[in-house]
C-alpha cells in the first residue's frame, strides 16, 4: 500500500510499465498475424473482399511500381556503366542490373510502394472504422473483423505484391536495356542474354520469396495499427 | 449522499430465472484506468419487457449495452444474455449469440463503404440468404422505417435521422427477440423522434421483443410507457388511464456507477428521492 502511494506521486513511466506495454503490443501483433493465417483454414471466407482488395492493391499500385523499378533499372545501368567502362567491362551491365533488380531492388521497391500506398491506407481505414464503432457493429452483427477485414487484406497484399514484383523486375531489366542500348550503344540481344544467363535458381527464388514476406509484414502492420487505434475495444479481444 | 428511497430489485440469478430473463446483470463493474465507471450494477430484463436506461452523459449507459453483447468485458460480475454468461464466453462463441440480438449504436455505426441495401441486409448476406430474398426483405424492412427510396444510397448521403432509422432497420431485419437501442432519438427534432419512438413501440407491441433502451429524452420514454401500438390505424394510441392494458415498460436510473432506481412509471413519478425528482422534472 505504502509503496503504491509513494510511486503514484512520481511523474514518470516506470520501466516495468513501459516494458509491459511494449510486450503487450508485441503479443497483440503476434496474435493478429497468426490469426490472419489461421483464418484461411476456417469458414467463413470472404472471397469478394479478397478480390476487392486485390484490385485496390494490385492495380492501384501497378503504374507506380512499374515506373519506379523501370527508372531504378535505368539508373543502375547508367551508374555502373561509368565505372565498368574504365575496365572495359561494360558487357557485364546486363548481369549487374539483373542480379540487383531481381534479388533486391524489385521486391524492395514494390514493397515500399505498397507499404506507402496501402499499408497506411489500411491503418487509417480500420482506425476510422474503430472510432465510428463500425468494428463493434460488425462484431455485433456476428462477423469476425479478423476474417472479414484482416485476412482478405493480408492475402491480397501477399498475392499482389508477388505479381507486382515479377512485373516490376521485367520493367527494371527493360529500363537497364534501354540505357544500355541507346546511351551506351550495347547490343540489346547481348544485354538480355547476359542478364538472363547470370540468374541462377537461388537468385530467382530469393527474389520471389521476399515479396511474400514483405507483403505479409506490410499488411499485418497496417491492420494492427488500424485496429489498435485508441478508444477501440479491440484489444480486449482474445 | 442520497440514499435510494426505493427498493432496488435485487436480481436473483438462479438457472430458472435466467430462462425467463433475456438479460441479467449481476454486480457488474468496469473501470478505465482511474475512472471507475460502473461500480456494481445489477438488474434483470424479463422476456417481453422494455427497460429505459437513464443517466447523465458518461454514466456508462452505452457501456452496459456493449457489455450485454460481450463487445467489452467487465472487470467483475456476470452478465447473462439469453441465459448464457457472456463474460465467460470466447469471442468465437459470442458471434452465434449476437445474431439473436439486434443493436442500434449511438452514432448509428453504418458501414460507410456499403450501400443502404447492403447495410440493412448485412446479416442476411452473412447467413447466405439468396440475393432475391435479401432484396425483398430489405425493401420490406425499409418500408417499415419509411425509407424505401434510400435503398441505393450510401450512408454519407443520408441525414442523421435517416441513418438512425436505417440502423434500426439493420437491427430488426432478422426479427431478433431482443433489441438494444442506444439513444435512438438523441439530437433529433421532436417530429423525427416521435417517428422513431413509434417504431420502437411498434416493434415492442407487434413483435413482442424485449428491449433495453438508452435515452436522454425522458418524454420519449414516458410516451413509450403510456402508449401502445394500434395495428389498425398503424399509429400508437395513448393507453386509457386505469385501462386494462399493461404496458411492459420499466425505468432504470444510473448515478455515479450505481443503480438508484429500477421500477415502473408509477413508482418513478411518485418517488421522494430528490435527485430523481430533479432528473424527471
Ligand atoms: N474504450 C474506452 N476507453 C476508455 N474509457 C472509456 C471507453 N469507453 C467508455 N469509456 C468511459 O466510460 C464512461 C462511460 O461511457 P459511455 O459511453 O457508456 O457513456 P454514456 O452513458 O453512454 O454517455 P452518453 O450519454 O454521453 O452517451 C465515459 O466516462 C468514458 O470516458
Ligand atoms: Mg452513450
Short mmCIF file of C-alpha atoms and ligand atoms in Angstrom, two decimals, chain A residues 133, chain B residues 57-58 60-63 106 182-183 214 216, ligand 2:
data_model
loop_
_atom_site.label_atom_id
_atom_site.label_comp_id
_atom_site.label_asym_id
_atom_site.label_seq_id
_atom_site.Cartn_x
_atom_site.Cartn_y
_atom_site.Cartn_z
CA UNK A 133 -17.91 1.98 -33.99
CA UNK B 57 -23.59 11.77 -20.04
CA UNK B 58 -20.69 9.48 -19.28
CA UNK B 60 -21.87 4.22 -18.65
CA UNK B 61 -25.14 3.56 -20.45
CA UNK B 62 -23.53 2.73 -23.77
CA UNK B 63 -21.09 0.51 -21.93
CA UNK B 106 -25.47 5.72 -30.59
CA UNK B 182 -28.57 3.37 -27.80
CA UNK B 183 -30.05 6.86 -27.77
CA UNK B 214 -30.87 4.22 -23.61
CA UNK B 216 -31.66 11.21 -22.91
MG1 LIG C 2 -23.64 6.67 -24.88
#
